[in-house]
Every structure is written in C-alpha cells, then in structure tokens.
Amino acid sequence: MRVTRSRAAALAVAAIMLSGGCGGGGGGSSPAGGGKEANAFSVALTEPDHLTPGNTSSDYSITVLDTLFETPVSIDAASGKPVMRAAESVSSTDQKVWTIKIKPGQKFSNGEPVTAQSFADSWNATAYGPNGWTNNYYFANIEGYDKLNPEKGDPSTDKMSGLKVVDDTTLEVTLTAPFSQFPITLAYIAFAPMPKAAFTDLKAFDQAPVGNGPFVLDGAWEHNKQITIKRSPSYAGERTPKADGVTFKIYASRDTAWTDLRAGRVDLMTTVPPASTGEAKKLLGDRFVQTPDGTMDYLGFPTFDKRFADADLRKAFSMAIDRQAIVDAVYDGAFKPMASLLAPLVPGYRENACGEACTYDPAKAKALFDQAGGFSGTLNLWFSNADPSYEQWMTAVANQLKQNLGISDIKFRKIPAADYLSSLRQRKEDGPYRNNWVMDYPSPQDYLEYMWGAGNRMGWENKEFDDLIKQANSAPSLDASLPLYQKAEDVALADMPMIPLWNWQNQIGFTSRLSGVDVTPYSKNLYTITVKQG
C-alpha cells in the first residue's frame, strides 16, 4: 500500500500495493472463470477502495482503472520515458506553460466525445478540496490550485485558473513554476479524463465508471467478490485488447490467490507470494516471471508524537533492523534490502545513499538509542491486514527491536485494509507504521516530494528539503535536476523520519491458458494477453 502525504481535506495518499495474487495452476489448463465472454481470463486482485481516477492511489484500483481509462501519456517500459497515449503532443517553451494537444476522434464508452474539457473537468474535480479526493495534491503545482484549497473557509471557485481550454483538442496548463518533468507526471491515473455524465452523480460514477480506455465494465462491481470488464465498442486507440473480457477476482489473502493459481481457478497473478518463489519456479516454469519494480516498503514515524521526535532514536530503529534477514525469512530473498529512498530503476538512485544509518549494527543502534533517551511505554506497530507477509515482517521487526534495543512492550495495530489509509490520513497512528510506495512515474520527485514534502504524513518539516525539491523541480532538464534531488534525499536520510526497508520485485505467475503476458513497472498491460483456445 502506498502512503503519501495529505494536505487540507485530501492530498496525495499512499497507494496500496496489489496483494491479491493471480495466476495459473502448475501446468493445469482448466478454465479459470474468466467472465461472461468466451475469450476471457481472470486476474487476482484485492478489493479496490475507489474507481474514480482522481480518488485513489491504490494499486488495486489502478490495475482496474488502467483498463478503463487512458491518460494523456504512458511510460515506455524500455526507456522509462513518456510516450503519447490520449494526447497527441505535450509541449512547452519555458516548462511553465504547457500545451496538451488531445488526439481527435476519441470517445468515452457512453459515446460522449473525449475533449480538452473532459480533462479540465476531471482535474478540477480532483483538485477541489471539498471533494476530499485522494489525488488532490498531484495538481498543487497548477496555478489556481490554492483557490480550490484555502487554508481557511470554503473555496471561492471550483476551477483552477491555470487550466485553459483553447478548443476541443487543446488544453493549456500554466504551472506555478517551471517543471521539466510535467509530461511524465501525465502518465499517472489522476490525470485521466472524465465524461460530463460523471458529474451528475459522482458517487454513482465511482461504482460504475465510464472511461475512454480499451475496456468497459460488464455488469456491477460486486464488492469483495469480482469486477468484470469487456472490450469497449467505442475504443479506437493503440491498446486494442486481444481478449474479449477480464474478471478481477477479489481475494482477501494473497496466499489464497496463490492456491487458486496453482489449481487453475484464476489465470493471472502479478504478486505471487515471495515466500512461494521456489515453488512457483518449479510448478510454473517459464510461466513464472520476475521483473524489476518501483515499489518500496518503509517504516514511517509519527514525528508529531514527541516520543518519536528525536532523529537519533529513529536512526537507532533503522540500525537495529536486519533487512537482509527479514527479506530472506519472509520473502525468500526475492526482494532487495534498501539503503536508499528511491527504487533502483529510478533515475538518480544511489545504492548506499543512507550509509551507516541503514547498516545493521545492533551495538551502535543500542548506544544511539540510549543516547536519545530510549523509549518507555507500549510501542504500537501499525500495518494493514491486506497481506499475511505484513504481519510476518512486522513480527520480525518487533523481535529485533526487543532483542537489540531492549523494548519489551510491543503491540500490533493490525487495521482492516479498507480503513488503513483513512486512519493514517487522520493521523491516528501512535507508533511506527508500514508505509509502501508504488511508483507513479520514474522520477525522484514522485518519491521525495509526495512522501517527504510539505504536509507529509509523518508531520516532518524541513525547509532545506523543501527548497531543494523546488530547485530540482525547476531545473531545466531531468539530468540537471538529479543532483538536487539527491541532495534532498540526503537531508531526509540525515533526519530519518521514515526508514527505507526493501524494494519489491514483480513476481508474476499465469496459467497455460494465457500468452502475451507483459507486466511492467508501469502497467499490467492486460490488453496484450491472448487466451489460448481449445
């Protein structure tokens, strides 16, 4: 689950990592209940929180939304750079005023044309503070955002002044400052368009979204059971589906999904339990694939709680955690222990940016812990119940903190997955908590600003960090921005309000019914999958 920052009623939030698995049996080829269409397949998933593009950063939700909507750009898996999708071009002469040309002739699945106004309406709704939508903050650098999110009182408008609809296919976006990476941000689901029909009943739309993507809903969202989609009859883009339909089977446990994968009761699983890696390799052979991923796990601190306000205390926690031992025990060595706030595939990543503070050293950890005054009372560790491995690694962390720091009274706060994000948004956490980030786009800014910047969930404030992020965002190019982002990362690591733990890897399994599986760090690419007949 990704946990990012919130501001005012709602700002960017953490997204939950897909923990419902999917996949195929060990050579079995029995039908997996692929849905209402004959040429269909099934995917394991955890229950989404919302299906409105601007109101979710959950990977469960984004997996579905990626099939129903098209954003202005997408990310090329080979280069990590933006390529055009719903947009024909994204250009600027000063990196502050951007012109987005929309490809003509696109339609939503209800027949409504996709226009520049469709994007403006969607972005304004997401940025409008009273709506309380999760992805609000992704629009904070557009002029007029502050009017929609005043510090006090109600907004004076519901439209950002920085969005100008020039004509049906031209949207002009004026930012508050130059931002060279603006085009790549447009790949994030928050920047998808919404039809006019959505605004007659936003709650109803969230249950039955109408998009501009290659698939449409096929029946109602059956909560905690399944979501079924089929080819969109109005789609004319480049992601033409090979299959007629897909059923997302909802699982409360990834282990249960893995059991169904082995039995052939579900066709695709994009998060095979890491502890089952060895078994998956034997059972599935070349139908088990591991690929790099941008997802990171962290341990966050509520620095607004005075018990966790000392940076040396937080560093002591970090040095008392044996990341490699936990990765080996819980994830069968499949994940990568991290000493960086960024995932390895992100430009600007440095393998040992954290240095000593992320090196397992129980003796130094205890000395630093004592120097910081130690910790008294009950230490509550927070995590969601979305996946059994979360409790497994939290148990390992608890045991290491007991052994290495002498904290004897440790309890777990295991929160239902559906409530976890809202609990963190409301700052209910009274102890270290599991924080997960699923990359939106391959940029240091996507990690650093949204999790450590002003208004972050930890309650951490640092002017030097904020200034460096502003300078990096305004740099003339990505290459020029990287040294500045790295300096900002150094500031965050020096104060350690959040501990980097490990980097995920995509672990994909599928049945012999499927071919063309092409999961990347940026998309599940379900449209490429072919169902073998016979």
PDB file of N, CA, C and O in Angstrom, residues 56-106:
ATOM      1  N   THR A  56      -8.148   7.742  -5.990  1.00  0.00           N
ATOM      2  CA  THR A  56      -7.463   6.552  -5.495  1.00  0.00           C
ATOM      3  C   THR A  56      -6.001   6.578  -5.896  1.00  0.00           C
ATOM      4  O   THR A  56      -5.651   7.014  -6.998  1.00  0.00           O
ATOM      5  N   SER A  57      -5.155   6.147  -4.990  1.00  0.00           N
ATOM      6  CA  SER A  57      -3.759   5.881  -5.325  1.00  0.00           C
ATOM      7  C   SER A  57      -3.446   4.433  -4.988  1.00  0.00           C
ATOM      8  O   SER A  57      -2.298   4.036  -4.873  1.00  0.00           O
ATOM      9  N   SER A  58      -4.479   3.626  -4.833  1.00  0.00           N
ATOM     10  CA  SER A  58      -4.344   2.204  -4.538  1.00  0.00           C
ATOM     11  C   SER A  58      -4.019   1.438  -5.809  1.00  0.00           C
ATOM     12  O   SER A  58      -4.697   1.578  -6.830  1.00  0.00           O
ATOM     13  N   ASP A  59      -3.007   0.605  -5.733  1.00  0.00           N
ATOM     14  CA  ASP A  59      -2.643  -0.180  -6.909  1.00  0.00           C
ATOM     15  C   ASP A  59      -3.730  -1.168  -7.278  1.00  0.00           C
ATOM     16  O   ASP A  59      -3.873  -1.557  -8.433  1.00  0.00           O
ATOM     17  N   TYR A  60      -4.506  -1.611  -6.267  1.00  0.00           N
ATOM     18  CA  TYR A  60      -5.651  -2.474  -6.577  1.00  0.00           C
ATOM     19  C   TYR A  60      -6.588  -1.754  -7.546  1.00  0.00           C
ATOM     20  O   TYR A  60      -7.060  -2.306  -8.536  1.00  0.00           O
ATOM     21  N   SER A  61      -6.891  -0.502  -7.207  1.00  0.00           N
ATOM     22  CA  SER A  61      -7.809   0.294  -8.025  1.00  0.00           C
ATOM     23  C   SER A  61      -7.193   0.638  -9.368  1.00  0.00           C
ATOM     24  O   SER A  61      -7.861   0.556 -10.416  1.00  0.00           O
ATOM     25  N   ILE A  62      -5.925   1.026  -9.352  1.00  0.00           N
ATOM     26  CA  ILE A  62      -5.265   1.466 -10.587  1.00  0.00           C
ATOM     27  C   ILE A  62      -5.176   0.325 -11.587  1.00  0.00           C
ATOM     28  O   ILE A  62      -5.252   0.542 -12.803  1.00  0.00           O
ATOM     29  N   THR A  63      -5.021  -0.896 -11.098  1.00  0.00           N
ATOM     30  CA  THR A  63      -4.996  -2.042 -12.008  1.00  0.00           C
ATOM     31  C   THR A  63      -6.275  -2.108 -12.839  1.00  0.00           C
ATOM     32  O   THR A  63      -6.242  -2.387 -14.038  1.00  0.00           O
ATOM     33  N   VAL A  64      -7.408  -1.843 -12.205  1.00  0.00           N
ATOM     34  CA  VAL A  64      -8.683  -1.835 -12.926  1.00  0.00           C
ATOM     35  C   VAL A  64      -8.806  -0.583 -13.784  1.00  0.00           C
ATOM     36  O   VAL A  64      -9.165  -0.646 -14.969  1.00  0.00           O
ATOM     37  N   LEU A  65      -8.477   0.569 -13.203  1.00  0.00           N
ATOM     38  CA  LEU A  65      -8.655   1.835 -13.916  1.00  0.00           C
ATOM     39  C   LEU A  65      -7.778   1.927 -15.162  1.00  0.00           C
ATOM     40  O   LEU A  65      -8.150   2.581 -16.134  1.00  0.00           O
ATOM     41  N   ASP A  66      -6.624   1.274 -15.144  1.00  0.00           N
ATOM     42  CA  ASP A  66      -5.737   1.298 -16.307  1.00  0.00           C
ATOM     43  C   ASP A  66      -6.394   0.651 -17.519  1.00  0.00           C
ATOM     44  O   ASP A  66      -6.049   0.955 -18.665  1.00  0.00           O
ATOM     45  N   THR A  67      -7.351  -0.236 -17.286  1.00  0.00           N
ATOM     46  CA  THR A  67      -8.063  -0.866 -18.400  1.00  0.00           C
ATOM     47  C   THR A  67      -9.251  -0.028 -18.869  1.00  0.00           C
ATOM     48  O   THR A  67      -9.687  -0.157 -20.015  1.00  0.00           O
ATOM     49  N   LEU A  68      -9.790   0.817 -17.979  1.00  0.00           N
ATOM     50  CA  LEU A  68     -10.997   1.587 -18.286  1.00  0.00           C
ATOM     51  C   LEU A  68     -10.706   2.988 -18.800  1.00  0.00           C
ATOM     52  O   LEU A  68     -11.579   3.596 -19.440  1.00  0.00           O
ATOM     53  N   PHE A  69      -9.507   3.503 -18.524  1.00  0.00           N
ATOM     54  CA  PHE A  69      -9.178   4.887 -18.877  1.00  0.00           C
ATOM     55  C   PHE A  69      -7.837   4.973 -19.598  1.00  0.00           C
ATOM     56  O   PHE A  69      -6.988   4.080 -19.458  1.00  0.00           O
ATOM     57  N   GLU A  70      -7.668   6.061 -20.339  1.00  0.00           N
ATOM     58  CA  GLU A  70      -6.379   6.381 -20.928  1.00  0.00           C
ATOM     59  C   GLU A  70      -5.948   7.763 -20.458  1.00  0.00           C
ATOM     60  O   GLU A  70      -6.714   8.731 -20.550  1.00  0.00           O
ATOM     61  N   THR A  71      -4.747   7.838 -19.919  1.00  0.00           N
ATOM     62  CA  THR A  71      -4.147   9.106 -19.508  1.00  0.00           C
ATOM     63  C   THR A  71      -3.516   9.786 -20.720  1.00  0.00           C
ATOM     64  O   THR A  71      -3.372   9.164 -21.780  1.00  0.00           O
ATOM     65  N   PRO A  72      -3.114  11.050 -20.596  1.00  0.00           N
ATOM     66  CA  PRO A  72      -2.523  11.735 -21.747  1.00  0.00           C
ATOM     67  C   PRO A  72      -1.290  11.036 -22.307  1.00  0.00           C
ATOM     68  O   PRO A  72      -1.086  10.981 -23.519  1.00  0.00           O
ATOM     69  N   VAL A  73      -0.437  10.501 -21.408  1.00  0.00           N
ATOM     70  CA  VAL A  73       0.755   9.784 -21.854  1.00  0.00           C
ATOM     71  C   VAL A  73       0.846   8.464 -21.101  1.00  0.00           C
ATOM     72  O   VAL A  73       0.138   8.221 -20.139  1.00  0.00           O
ATOM     73  N   SER A  74       1.743   7.610 -21.547  1.00  0.00           N
ATOM     74  CA  SER A  74       2.095   6.398 -20.813  1.00  0.00           C
ATOM     75  C   SER A  74       3.611   6.352 -20.716  1.00  0.00           C
ATOM     76  O   SER A  74       4.311   7.180 -21.302  1.00  0.00           O
ATOM     77  N   ILE A  75       4.133   5.384 -19.961  1.00  0.00           N
ATOM     78  CA  ILE A  75       5.572   5.258 -19.782  1.00  0.00           C
ATOM     79  C   ILE A  75       6.084   4.082 -20.607  1.00  0.00           C
ATOM     80  O   ILE A  75       5.575   2.964 -20.493  1.00  0.00           O
ATOM     81  N   ASP A  76       7.077   4.329 -21.437  1.00  0.00           N
ATOM     82  CA  ASP A  76       7.686   3.275 -22.230  1.00  0.00           C
ATOM     83  C   ASP A  76       8.508   2.370 -21.313  1.00  0.00           C
ATOM     84  O   ASP A  76       9.365   2.847 -20.563  1.00  0.00           O
ATOM     85  N   ALA A  77       8.247   1.077 -21.362  1.00  0.00           N
ATOM     86  CA  ALA A  77       8.895   0.152 -20.438  1.00  0.00           C
ATOM     87  C   ALA A  77      10.398   0.076 -20.659  1.00  0.00           C
ATOM     88  O   ALA A  77      11.164  -0.147 -19.716  1.00  0.00           O
ATOM     89  N   ALA A  78      10.851   0.254 -21.884  1.00  0.00           N
ATOM     90  CA  ALA A  78      12.276   0.128 -22.182  1.00  0.00           C
ATOM     91  C   ALA A  78      13.074   1.357 -21.752  1.00  0.00           C
ATOM     92  O   ALA A  78      14.146   1.246 -21.162  1.00  0.00           O
ATOM     93  N   SER A  79      12.518   2.544 -22.030  1.00  0.00           N
ATOM     94  CA  SER A  79      13.274   3.775 -21.766  1.00  0.00           C
ATOM     95  C   SER A  79      12.865   4.483 -20.483  1.00  0.00           C
ATOM     96  O   SER A  79      13.616   5.301 -19.945  1.00  0.00           O
ATOM     97  N   GLY A  80      11.666   4.182 -19.983  1.00  0.00           N
ATOM     98  CA  GLY A  80      11.166   4.894 -18.813  1.00  0.00           C
ATOM     99  C   GLY A  80      10.737   6.308 -19.133  1.00  0.00           C
ATOM    100  O   GLY A  80      10.494   7.113 -18.233  1.00  0.00           O
ATOM    101  N   LYS A  81      10.595   6.622 -20.408  1.00  0.00           N
ATOM    102  CA  LYS A  81      10.227   7.976 -20.829  1.00  0.00           C
ATOM    103  C   LYS A  81       8.769   8.021 -21.289  1.00  0.00           C
ATOM    104  O   LYS A  81       8.190   6.993 -21.668  1.00  0.00           O
ATOM    105  N   PRO A  82       8.175   9.206 -21.280  1.00  0.00           N
ATOM    106  CA  PRO A  82       6.764   9.304 -21.663  1.00  0.00           C
ATOM    107  C   PRO A  82       6.561   9.133 -23.169  1.00  0.00           C
ATOM    108  O   PRO A  82       7.371   9.599 -23.971  1.00  0.00           O
ATOM    109  N   VAL A  83       5.482   8.433 -23.516  1.00  0.00           N
ATOM    110  CA  VAL A  83       5.055   8.319 -24.912  1.00  0.00           C
ATOM    111  C   VAL A  83       3.581   8.717 -24.954  1.00  0.00           C
ATOM    112  O   VAL A  83       2.860   8.565 -23.977  1.00  0.00           O
ATOM    113  N   MET A  84       3.140   9.227 -26.066  1.00  0.00           N
ATOM    114  CA  MET A  84       1.784   9.745 -26.174  1.00  0.00           C
ATOM    115  C   MET A  84       0.744   8.618 -26.128  1.00  0.00           C
ATOM    116  O   MET A  84       0.943   7.543 -26.668  1.00  0.00           O
ATOM    117  N   ARG A  85      -0.356   8.894 -25.458  1.00  0.00           N
ATOM    118  CA  ARG A  85      -1.466   7.948 -25.412  1.00  0.00           C
ATOM    119  C   ARG A  85      -2.740   8.688 -25.821  1.00  0.00           C
ATOM    120  O   ARG A  85      -3.087   8.746 -26.989  1.00  0.00           O
ATOM    121  N   ALA A  86      -3.479   9.296 -24.871  1.00  0.00           N
ATOM    122  CA  ALA A  86      -4.660  10.075 -25.258  1.00  0.00           C
ATOM    123  C   ALA A  86      -4.254  11.418 -25.845  1.00  0.00           C
ATOM    124  O   ALA A  86      -5.028  12.055 -26.556  1.00  0.00           O
ATOM    125  N   ALA A  87      -3.050  11.859 -25.524  1.00  0.00           N
ATOM    126  CA  ALA A  87      -2.537  13.122 -26.072  1.00  0.00           C
ATOM    127  C   ALA A  87      -1.784  12.882 -27.369  1.00  0.00           C
ATOM    128  O   ALA A  87      -1.177  11.826 -27.574  1.00  0.00           O
ATOM    129  N   GLU A  88      -1.853  13.876 -28.226  1.00  0.00           N
ATOM    130  CA  GLU A  88      -1.090  13.853 -29.481  1.00  0.00           C
ATOM    131  C   GLU A  88       0.290  14.446 -29.262  1.00  0.00           C
ATOM    132  O   GLU A  88       1.277  14.022 -29.868  1.00  0.00           O
ATOM    133  N   SER A  89       0.369  15.441 -28.358  1.00  0.00           N
ATOM    134  CA  SER A  89       1.651  16.066 -28.033  1.00  0.00           C
ATOM    135  C   SER A  89       1.526  16.819 -26.710  1.00  0.00           C
ATOM    136  O   SER A  89       0.432  17.232 -26.319  1.00  0.00           O
ATOM    137  N   VAL A  90       2.662  16.966 -26.035  1.00  0.00           N
ATOM    138  CA  VAL A  90       2.766  17.762 -24.818  1.00  0.00           C
ATOM    139  C   VAL A  90       4.021  18.607 -24.973  1.00  0.00           C
ATOM    140  O   VAL A  90       5.128  18.079 -25.043  1.00  0.00           O
ATOM    141  N   SER A  91       3.846  19.936 -25.050  1.00  0.00           N
ATOM    142  CA  SER A  91       4.992  20.780 -25.384  1.00  0.00           C
ATOM    143  C   SER A  91       5.005  22.062 -24.567  1.00  0.00           C
ATOM    144  O   SER A  91       3.983  22.510 -24.025  1.00  0.00           O
ATOM    145  N   SER A  92       6.209  22.654 -24.466  1.00  0.00           N
ATOM    146  CA  SER A  92       6.380  23.912 -23.749  1.00  0.00           C
ATOM    147  C   SER A  92       7.667  24.577 -24.212  1.00  0.00           C
ATOM    148  O   SER A  92       8.626  23.904 -24.585  1.00  0.00           O
ATOM    149  N   THR A  93       7.685  25.898 -24.179  1.00  0.00           N
ATOM    150  CA  THR A  93       8.903  26.646 -24.499  1.00  0.00           C
ATOM    151  C   THR A  93       9.628  27.107 -23.240  1.00  0.00           C
ATOM    152  O   THR A  93      10.800  27.455 -23.300  1.00  0.00           O
ATOM    153  N   ASP A  94       8.925  27.115 -22.108  1.00  0.00           N
ATOM    154  CA  ASP A  94       9.539  27.603 -20.872  1.00  0.00           C
ATOM    155  C   ASP A  94       9.348  26.652 -19.692  1.00  0.00           C
ATOM    156  O   ASP A  94       9.752  26.960 -18.572  1.00  0.00           O
ATOM    157  N   GLN A  95       8.746  25.482 -19.930  1.00  0.00           N
ATOM    158  CA  GLN A  95       8.485  24.458 -18.924  1.00  0.00           C
ATOM    159  C   GLN A  95       7.516  24.908 -17.823  1.00  0.00           C
ATOM    160  O   GLN A  95       7.309  24.212 -16.850  1.00  0.00           O
ATOM    161  N   LYS A  96       6.910  26.059 -18.030  1.00  0.00           N
ATOM    162  CA  LYS A  96       5.905  26.543 -17.085  1.00  0.00           C
ATOM    163  C   LYS A  96       4.520  26.530 -17.718  1.00  0.00           C
ATOM    164  O   LYS A  96       3.544  26.144 -17.075  1.00  0.00           O
ATOM    165  N   VAL A  97       4.430  26.966 -18.949  1.00  0.00           N
ATOM    166  CA  VAL A  97       3.173  26.925 -19.688  1.00  0.00           C
ATOM    167  C   VAL A  97       3.250  25.765 -20.680  1.00  0.00           C
ATOM    168  O   VAL A  97       4.104  25.754 -21.559  1.00  0.00           O
ATOM    169  N   TRP A  98       2.354  24.807 -20.524  1.00  0.00           N
ATOM    170  CA  TRP A  98       2.378  23.592 -21.335  1.00  0.00           C
ATOM    171  C   TRP A  98       1.119  23.511 -22.192  1.00  0.00           C
ATOM    172  O   TRP A  98       0.025  23.835 -21.740  1.00  0.00           O
ATOM    173  N   THR A  99       1.299  23.062 -23.418  1.00  0.00           N
ATOM    174  CA  THR A  99       0.180  22.861 -24.333  1.00  0.00           C
ATOM    175  C   THR A  99       0.004  21.368 -24.581  1.00  0.00           C
ATOM    176  O   THR A  99       0.923  20.686 -25.029  1.00  0.00           O
ATOM    177  N   ILE A 100      -1.183  20.883 -24.254  1.00  0.00           N
ATOM    178  CA  ILE A 100      -1.505  19.468 -24.473  1.00  0.00           C
ATOM    179  C   ILE A 100      -2.499  19.382 -25.620  1.00  0.00           C
ATOM    180  O   ILE A 100      -3.603  19.931 -25.550  1.00  0.00           O
ATOM    181  N   LYS A 101      -2.109  18.732 -26.681  1.00  0.00           N
ATOM    182  CA  LYS A 101      -2.989  18.500 -27.819  1.00  0.00           C
ATOM    183  C   LYS A 101      -3.610  17.114 -27.665  1.00  0.00           C
ATOM    184  O   LYS A 101      -2.908  16.110 -27.532  1.00  0.00           O
ATOM    185  N   ILE A 102      -4.922  17.057 -27.652  1.00  0.00           N
ATOM    186  CA  ILE A 102      -5.647  15.803 -27.478  1.00  0.00           C
ATOM    187  C   ILE A 102      -5.908  15.165 -28.844  1.00  0.00           C
ATOM    188  O   ILE A 102      -6.302  15.856 -29.794  1.00  0.00           O
ATOM    189  N   LYS A 103      -5.685  13.870 -28.957  1.00  0.00           N
ATOM    190  CA  LYS A 103      -5.969  13.183 -30.213  1.00  0.00           C
ATOM    191  C   LYS A 103      -7.451  13.304 -30.533  1.00  0.00           C
ATOM    192  O   LYS A 103      -8.302  13.005 -29.683  1.00  0.00           O
ATOM    193  N   PRO A 104      -7.807  13.747 -31.721  1.00  0.00           N
ATOM    194  CA  PRO A 104      -9.225  13.896 -32.074  1.00  0.00           C
ATOM    195  C   PRO A 104      -9.895  12.545 -32.299  1.00  0.00           C
ATOM    196  O   PRO A 104      -9.241  11.543 -32.566  1.00  0.00           O
ATOM    197  N   GLY A 105     -11.216  12.532 -32.175  1.00  0.00           N
ATOM    198  CA  GLY A 105     -11.989  11.338 -32.500  1.00  0.00           C
ATOM    199  C   GLY A 105     -12.134  10.324 -31.379  1.00  0.00           C
ATOM    200  O   GLY A 105     -12.779   9.287 -31.561  1.00  0.00           O
ATOM    201  N   GLN A 106     -11.566  10.591 -30.211  1.00  0.00           N
ATOM    202  CA  GLN A 106     -11.699   9.656 -29.101  1.00  0.00           C
ATOM    203  C   GLN A 106     -13.086   9.785 -28.458  1.00  0.00           C
ATOM    204  O   GLN A 106     -13.679  10.856 -28.440  1.00  0.00           O
TER     205      GLN A 106
END
